[in-house]
Coordinates of C-alpha atoms and ligand atoms in Angstrom, one line a residue:
X1 CA 85.4 68.5 112.5
X2 CA 87.6 65.7 112.4
X3 CA 89.4 65.4 115.7
X4 CA 93.4 64.9 113.9
X5 CA 92.7 68.3 112.5
X6 CA 91.8 69.9 114.7
X7 CA 95.0 68.4 116.8
X8 CA 97.3 70.2 114.0
X9 CA 95.3 73.4 113.9
X10 CA 95.3 73.9 117.7
X11 CA 97.6 70.9 119.2
X12 CA 95.8 70.7 122.3
X13 CA 92.7 71.8 122.3
X14 CA 89.7 70.1 120.2
X15 CA 86.8 73.5 118.8
X16 CA 83.7 72.3 120.8
X17 CA 81.3 74.9 119.7
X18 CA 81.3 77.6 116.2
X19 CA 79.3 80.3 115.9
X20 CA 79.3 82.5 113.1
X21 CA 77.6 85.1 110.9
X22 CA 78.2 86.9 107.3
X23 CA 82.0 88.3 107.9
X24 CA 83.3 86.7 111.3
X25 CA 83.6 83.1 113.1
X26 CA 84.0 81.9 116.5
X27 CA 85.3 79.1 117.5
X28 CA 84.7 77.6 120.7
X29 CA 88.3 75.4 121.9
X30 CA 88.4 72.7 124.5
X31 CA 91.1 71.5 126.0
X32 CA 92.2 67.8 124.7
X33 CA 90.9 65.2 126.9
X34 CA 94.1 63.5 125.6
X35 CA 97.0 66.0 126.2
X36 CA 98.4 67.1 129.4
X37 CA 99.1 70.6 129.2
X38 CA 101.9 72.4 129.5
X39 CA 104.3 74.3 132.0
X40 CA 105.7 77.1 130.6
X41 CA 108.5 76.3 132.7
X42 CA 110.1 73.8 132.7
X43 CA 107.5 73.1 129.3
X44 CA 107.2 69.1 131.0
X45 CA 103.2 68.7 131.3
X46 CA 101.7 68.2 134.0
X47 CA 97.8 66.8 135.0
X48 CA 97.4 69.6 137.6
X49 CA 95.7 71.7 137.0
X50 CA 95.8 75.0 138.6
X51 CA 92.6 77.1 137.8
X52 CA 92.1 78.6 133.7
X53 CA 90.4 81.8 132.9
X54 CA 89.7 82.2 128.7
X55 CA 91.0 84.4 126.6
X56 CA 90.2 85.1 122.7
X57 CA 92.9 85.7 120.8
X58 CA 93.1 86.2 116.5
X59 CA 93.0 83.2 114.4
X60 CA 94.1 83.5 110.3
X61 CA 90.8 84.1 108.5
X62 CA 88.9 81.0 107.7
X63 CA 87.5 81.3 104.1
X64 CA 87.1 84.7 103.7
X65 CA 86.0 85.0 107.4
X66 CA 87.0 86.4 110.5
X67 CA 87.9 84.4 113.0
X68 CA 89.1 84.4 116.5
X69 CA 89.4 81.5 119.6
X70 CA 88.4 81.4 122.8
X71 CA 90.9 78.9 124.7
X72 CA 90.1 78.3 127.7
X73 CA 94.0 78.1 128.9
X74 CA 95.3 76.4 132.5
X75 CA 98.0 77.2 134.8
X76 CA 99.2 74.0 135.9
X77 CA 100.9 73.7 139.6
X78 CA 104.1 72.4 138.3
X79 CA 106.7 70.9 141.3
X80 CA 109.3 72.6 140.0
X81 CA 107.6 76.2 138.8
X82 CA 104.3 76.0 141.5
X83 CA 101.7 78.3 139.6
X84 CA 102.6 78.1 136.3
X85 CA 100.5 79.4 133.2
X86 CA 100.8 76.2 130.0
X87 CA 102.8 76.7 127.3
X88 CA 101.1 76.7 123.3
X89 CA 103.2 75.8 120.4
X90 CA 100.7 78.4 118.3
X91 CA 100.9 80.9 120.6
X92 CA 103.0 83.1 121.9
X93 CA 102.9 84.3 125.5
X94 CA 100.9 87.4 126.5
X95 CA 99.8 88.4 123.1
X96 CA 96.4 87.7 121.2
X97 CA 97.0 86.5 118.0
X98 CA 97.7 83.2 116.4
X99 CA 102.0 82.4 116.0
X100 CA 100.0 81.2 112.2
X101 CA 98.1 84.8 111.9
X102 CA 101.2 87.1 113.1
X103 CA 104.0 85.3 110.3
X104 CA 101.1 85.9 108.3
X105 CA 100.7 89.4 108.8
X106 CA 105.1 89.0 109.6
X107 CA 104.5 88.5 105.3
X108 CA 102.3 91.0 104.8
X109 CA 104.5 93.8 105.8
X110 CA 107.7 92.9 103.6
X111 CA 106.3 94.4 100.8
X112 CA 103.2 97.0 102.4
X113 CA 102.2 99.2 104.7
X114 CA 101.4 98.4 107.3
X115 CA 97.2 100.7 107.1
X116 CA 96.7 98.1 103.7
X117 CA 98.5 95.0 106.4
X118 CA 95.5 96.3 109.2
X119 CA 92.9 96.4 106.3
X120 CA 93.2 92.7 105.5
X121 CA 93.7 91.7 108.8
X122 CA 91.6 93.7 110.7
X123 CA 94.5 94.0 112.9
X124 CA 95.1 98.0 114.6
X125 CA 97.6 99.8 112.8
X126 CA 100.1 99.5 115.6
X127 CA 99.3 96.1 116.2
X128 CA 101.0 95.1 113.1
X129 CA 103.4 98.1 112.8
X130 CA 105.3 96.0 116.8
X131 CA 105.1 93.0 114.7
X132 CA 106.7 94.4 111.8
X133 CA 109.2 96.0 113.9
X134 CA 110.0 93.3 116.3
X135 CA 110.5 90.6 113.2
X136 CA 113.0 93.4 112.0
X137 CA 114.7 93.4 114.9
X138 CA 115.4 90.5 115.0
X139 CA 116.9 89.7 111.4
X140 CA 118.7 93.2 110.6
X141 CA 122.7 92.0 110.7
X142 CA 125.3 94.2 113.1
X143 CA 127.6 94.9 110.7
X144 CA 130.5 93.2 110.8
X145 CA 133.4 96.7 111.0
X146 CA 135.7 94.9 111.2
X147 CA 135.7 94.6 107.7
X148 CA 134.6 98.4 107.2
X149 CA 137.3 100.6 105.2
X150 CA 135.4 103.3 103.6
X151 CA 132.7 105.1 104.4
X152 CA 129.4 107.0 103.0
X153 CA 127.6 110.0 105.5
X154 CA 124.7 111.8 104.4
X155 CA 121.0 113.4 105.5
X156 CA 118.3 112.8 105.1
X157 CA 115.0 115.2 105.8
X158 CA 112.9 113.0 108.6
X159 CA 108.9 114.4 109.3
X160 CA 108.6 116.9 107.0
X161 CA 112.2 118.3 106.6
X162 CA 111.7 120.2 109.6
X163 CA 113.7 117.4 111.5
X164 CA 117.0 115.8 109.9
X165 CA 119.2 112.1 110.5
X166 CA 122.2 111.1 109.8
X167 CA 122.7 107.7 107.7
X168 CA 126.5 106.0 107.9
X169 CA 127.5 103.7 104.5
X170 CA 129.4 101.0 104.1
X171 CA 131.2 101.9 100.5
X172 CA 132.7 98.3 99.2
X173 CA 129.2 96.9 100.7
X174 CA 126.4 99.8 100.4
X175 CA 125.3 98.2 103.7
X176 CA 123.7 100.9 106.3
X177 CA 125.9 100.6 109.3
X178 CA 124.1 102.9 111.6
X179 CA 121.1 105.6 111.6
X180 CA 119.9 108.6 113.6
X181 CA 119.1 111.4 114.7
X182 CA 120.6 114.8 114.1
X183 CA 123.1 116.3 111.8
X184 CA 125.4 117.7 114.0
X185 CA 128.9 117.0 114.9
X186 CA 127.7 115.3 117.5
X187 CA 124.2 113.3 116.8
X188 CA 127.9 111.3 114.7
X189 CA 129.8 110.9 118.3
X190 CA 127.6 107.1 119.2
X191 CA 128.7 106.1 115.5
X192 CA 132.7 105.9 116.5
X193 CA 131.7 105.1 119.4
X194 CA 130.3 101.5 118.3
X195 CA 132.9 102.1 115.9
X196 CA 135.9 102.0 119.1
X197 CA 138.7 100.2 117.7
X198 CA 137.5 100.2 114.8
X199 CA 138.6 103.8 113.8
X200 CA 141.9 103.6 112.8
X201 CA 141.1 101.5 109.8
X202 CA 139.4 103.6 108.6
X203 CA 140.2 105.3 105.6
X204 CA 138.5 107.8 102.9
X205 CA 135.5 109.0 104.1
X206 CA 132.2 110.2 101.5
X207 CA 130.0 113.0 102.5
X208 CA 128.4 116.7 100.9
X209 CA 130.5 119.3 101.5
X210 CA 127.8 121.4 103.3
X211 CA 128.2 119.4 106.3
X212 CA 129.7 119.6 110.0
X213 CA 130.4 115.9 109.9
X214 CA 134.3 116.2 108.2
X215 CA 135.1 118.2 111.8
X216 CA 133.5 115.2 113.6
X217 CA 135.4 112.4 110.7
X218 CA 139.1 113.9 112.0
X219 CA 138.9 113.6 115.9
X220 CA 137.6 110.5 115.3
X221 CA 140.2 109.3 112.4
X222 CA 142.7 111.6 111.8
X223 CA 144.4 109.0 109.0
X224 CA 140.5 109.1 107.2
X225 CA 140.7 111.5 104.6
X226 CA 137.3 113.5 103.8
X227 CA 135.9 112.8 100.0
X228 CA 132.8 115.3 99.2
X229 CA 130.6 113.1 97.3
X230 CA 130.2 113.9 93.2
X231 CA 126.2 113.8 93.9
X232 CA 125.1 116.4 96.6
X233 CA 127.9 118.9 94.8
X234 CA 126.2 118.8 91.7
X235 CA 122.9 118.6 93.3
X236 CA 123.8 122.4 95.0
X237 CA 124.8 123.4 90.6
X238 CA 121.5 123.0 90.0
X239 CA 119.7 125.1 92.5
X240 CA 122.3 127.0 92.5
X241 CA 123.7 127.6 89.4
X242 CA 121.4 126.2 87.2
X243 CA 118.1 127.0 88.2
X244 CA 119.5 131.2 88.9
X245 CA 121.1 131.3 85.6
X246 CA 118.1 130.1 84.3
X247 CA 115.7 132.5 86.4
X248 CA 117.6 135.3 85.1
X249 CA 117.3 134.8 81.5
X250 CA 113.7 134.4 81.9
X251 CA 113.9 137.9 83.1
X252 CA 115.2 138.8 80.7
X253 CA 113.0 137.2 77.9
X254 CA 110.1 139.6 79.8
X255 CA 109.2 141.3 76.0
X256 CA 109.3 137.5 74.4
X257 CA 106.0 135.5 76.7
X258 CA 106.7 133.3 74.4
X259 CA 111.0 132.0 75.1
X260 CA 110.1 133.1 78.3
X261 CA 108.2 130.8 79.2
X262 CA 109.6 128.1 77.6
X263 CA 112.7 129.0 79.2
X264 CA 110.7 128.9 82.9
X265 CA 109.8 125.3 81.9
X266 CA 112.8 123.7 80.8
X267 CA 113.3 123.2 84.9
X268 CA 113.5 119.7 84.5
X269 CA 115.1 119.5 81.2
X270 CA 118.2 121.3 82.9
X271 CA 118.6 118.9 85.8
X272 CA 118.2 115.9 83.9
X273 CA 121.6 113.3 83.8
X274 CA 121.6 114.3 79.4
X275 CA 121.7 110.0 79.5
X276 CA 119.1 109.4 81.0
X277 CA 116.8 111.7 78.2
X278 CA 115.2 110.4 75.0
X279 CA 116.0 111.2 71.6
X280 CA 113.2 114.0 71.6
X281 CA 113.3 114.9 74.6
X282 CA 117.6 115.2 73.9
X283 CA 116.2 117.1 70.8
X284 CA 114.5 120.0 72.3
X285 CA 117.7 120.6 75.5
X286 CA 119.0 121.4 71.9
X287 CA 117.4 124.2 70.3
X288 CA 116.7 125.3 74.3
X289 CA 120.9 125.7 74.6
X290 CA 120.9 126.8 71.5
X291 CA 118.5 129.5 71.8
X292 CA 119.7 131.2 75.4
X293 CA 123.3 131.6 75.5
X294 CA 124.0 131.6 79.4
X295 CA 122.2 128.5 80.1
X296 CA 124.6 126.5 77.3
X297 CA 127.3 128.0 78.9
X298 CA 126.2 126.9 82.5
X299 CA 124.9 123.0 81.5
X300 CA 128.4 122.5 79.6
X301 CA 130.5 123.4 82.2
X302 CA 128.4 120.7 85.1
X303 CA 129.3 118.7 82.7
X304 CA 132.7 119.5 82.9
X305 CA 131.7 119.3 86.8
X306 CA 130.9 115.8 87.2
X307 CA 134.3 115.1 85.0
X308 CA 136.1 116.1 87.6
X309 CA 135.2 113.6 89.1
X310 CA 135.7 110.9 86.8
X311 CA 139.6 112.0 86.8
X312 CA 142.6 109.0 86.6
X313 CA 144.9 109.9 89.1
X314 CA 144.1 113.8 91.6
X315 CA 147.1 115.2 89.0
X316 CA 144.3 114.7 86.6
X317 CA 141.2 115.6 87.6
X318 CA 143.1 118.7 89.0
X319 CA 144.2 120.1 85.6
X320 CA 141.0 119.6 84.9
X321 CA 139.9 121.5 87.9
X322 CA 142.7 124.3 86.9
X323 CA 140.0 123.9 83.1
X324 CA 136.9 124.1 84.9
X325 CA 138.1 127.4 86.7
X326 CA 139.5 128.9 83.7
X327 CA 135.7 128.8 82.3
X328 CA 134.2 130.1 85.0
X329 CA 135.9 132.8 84.5
X330 CA 136.2 134.1 80.9
X331 CA 132.2 132.3 81.4
X332 CA 131.8 136.6 83.4
X333 CA 128.2 134.9 85.2
X334 CA 128.0 135.7 88.5
X335 CA 126.3 132.9 89.8
X336 CA 128.6 130.6 88.6
X337 CA 132.1 132.8 89.7
X338 CA 130.5 133.2 93.7
X339 CA 129.9 129.5 93.0
X340 CA 133.1 128.4 92.2
X341 CA 135.6 130.5 94.4
X342 CA 132.4 128.6 98.0
X343 CA 134.0 125.3 96.4
X344 CA 137.4 126.6 96.6
X345 CA 138.5 125.6 99.8
X346 CA 136.8 122.0 99.6
X347 CA 139.3 121.1 96.7
X348 CA 141.4 118.5 98.2
X349 CA 138.4 116.5 99.2
X350 CA 137.4 116.6 95.8
X351 CA 140.5 115.2 94.2
X352 CA 140.8 112.8 96.9
X353 CA 137.6 111.3 94.7
X354 CA 140.1 110.3 91.8
X355 CA 141.7 109.0 94.4
X356 CA 139.6 106.7 96.2
X357 CA 136.9 105.7 93.6
X358 CA 133.6 106.0 96.6
X359 CA 131.0 104.8 94.2
X360 CA 128.7 107.6 95.5
X361 CA 125.7 106.7 93.6
X362 CA 124.5 104.4 95.6
X363 CA 123.3 108.4 97.9
X364 CA 121.0 108.7 94.9
X365 CA 120.1 105.6 94.4
X366 CA 119.7 105.4 98.4
X367 CA 118.1 108.9 99.6
X368 CA 115.2 107.3 97.0
X369 CA 114.3 104.2 99.0
X370 CA 114.5 106.3 101.7
X371 CA 111.5 108.8 100.4
X372 CA 110.8 104.2 99.4
X373 CA 109.7 103.3 102.9
X374 CA 108.6 107.6 104.6
X375 CA 105.5 107.2 102.5
X376 CA 105.1 103.5 103.0
X377 CA 105.5 103.9 107.1
X378 CA 103.2 107.6 106.5
X379 CA 101.7 108.2 110.0
X380 CA 104.4 106.6 111.9
X381 CA 106.4 109.0 115.1
X382 CA 108.3 105.6 115.2
X383 CA 111.9 106.5 114.0
X384 CA 113.5 103.4 115.6
X385 CA 111.4 101.7 113.2
X386 CA 112.0 104.2 110.5
X387 CA 115.5 104.1 111.5
X388 CA 115.2 99.6 111.1
X389 CA 113.3 99.9 108.2
X390 CA 116.4 101.5 106.7
X391 CA 118.9 99.2 107.5
X392 CA 116.8 95.6 106.9
X393 CA 117.0 97.5 103.1
X394 CA 120.8 98.3 102.6
X395 CA 122.2 94.5 104.5
X396 CA 125.5 94.0 103.2
X397 CA 126.3 92.7 99.8
X398 CA 127.5 90.0 99.2
Ligands
LIG1 ZN1 107.3 73.6 134.8

């Protein structure tokens, strides 16, 4: 090899010997006599070598071969620092991979699951994870707390639904501000402690009505308005009303096998947002609703429920709410009446949505992204890493 090229590759060293087979390449390095080792304490070149130990490290693959280097690392006897290991610009202290390979792993782990990066590079899974975690810790920016006014809180399942974590988002720029284990009041307390004196500037907080977050918000930010977000209410309506009525309807159709099967299999069609259906799916939805009166009632009332959140003012939202309640009463459908009754205590936070216009549609996006991250991080037990990934996926929008 041309010595000037190898100087560029491994500054301070030259290749002394190669050894390779069909899969791997081993390169034995030797000190470049034209350069003095540099003390890692003071960064000064030092003439006196105390001793030498060989370190084997992984280099980025060369010509498709897994590549190892054997480096005779020197400890210098520095007049200022004492005995110190030499410092190399291409190999960080205590590491067993070169900075070149390190950057490759960082770039790959941005887009690929750890498992794939480990397979591509031949590095251990934990090594790849650690590199990605360090990158995230370096890159994820602390929020500018002074600019936080409106928040969105949500919980999500980790480890197959057995445990929960909570994510808190700045509603105005969609930055993930905080992620923590648990979904109880006490679990989100550290967030408010971090927010500190900025608690007083919070104007509104959107959340699922089925949490204890509202009490914790009131404790730290008494001036803030709690807003119940539409996304969760719609999901709850789907589970508690549409699903219930659909199953009841299917049971009524016991004698009519094809009709029963049709209603039973319509869950997806009923729960999907109408605007996301193609013309053919819309047509089958219309047919389904025409043939099954109770389903058409809960479907239409579901759409009208959503419309409450689109009120132009609190007063307008309240009128929509009253009209909706009246229609629920008239429907005579028990699951619907029960749902409406349970919704009543939350009226203030529902109507507040008309005033604060927190675009909680970001919750759905964040929920989906978290699922993808969870899949990519499959097998992890490292929640810090998982949470860093979430923060990195939602930086502050300008
Ligand atoms: Zn020194």
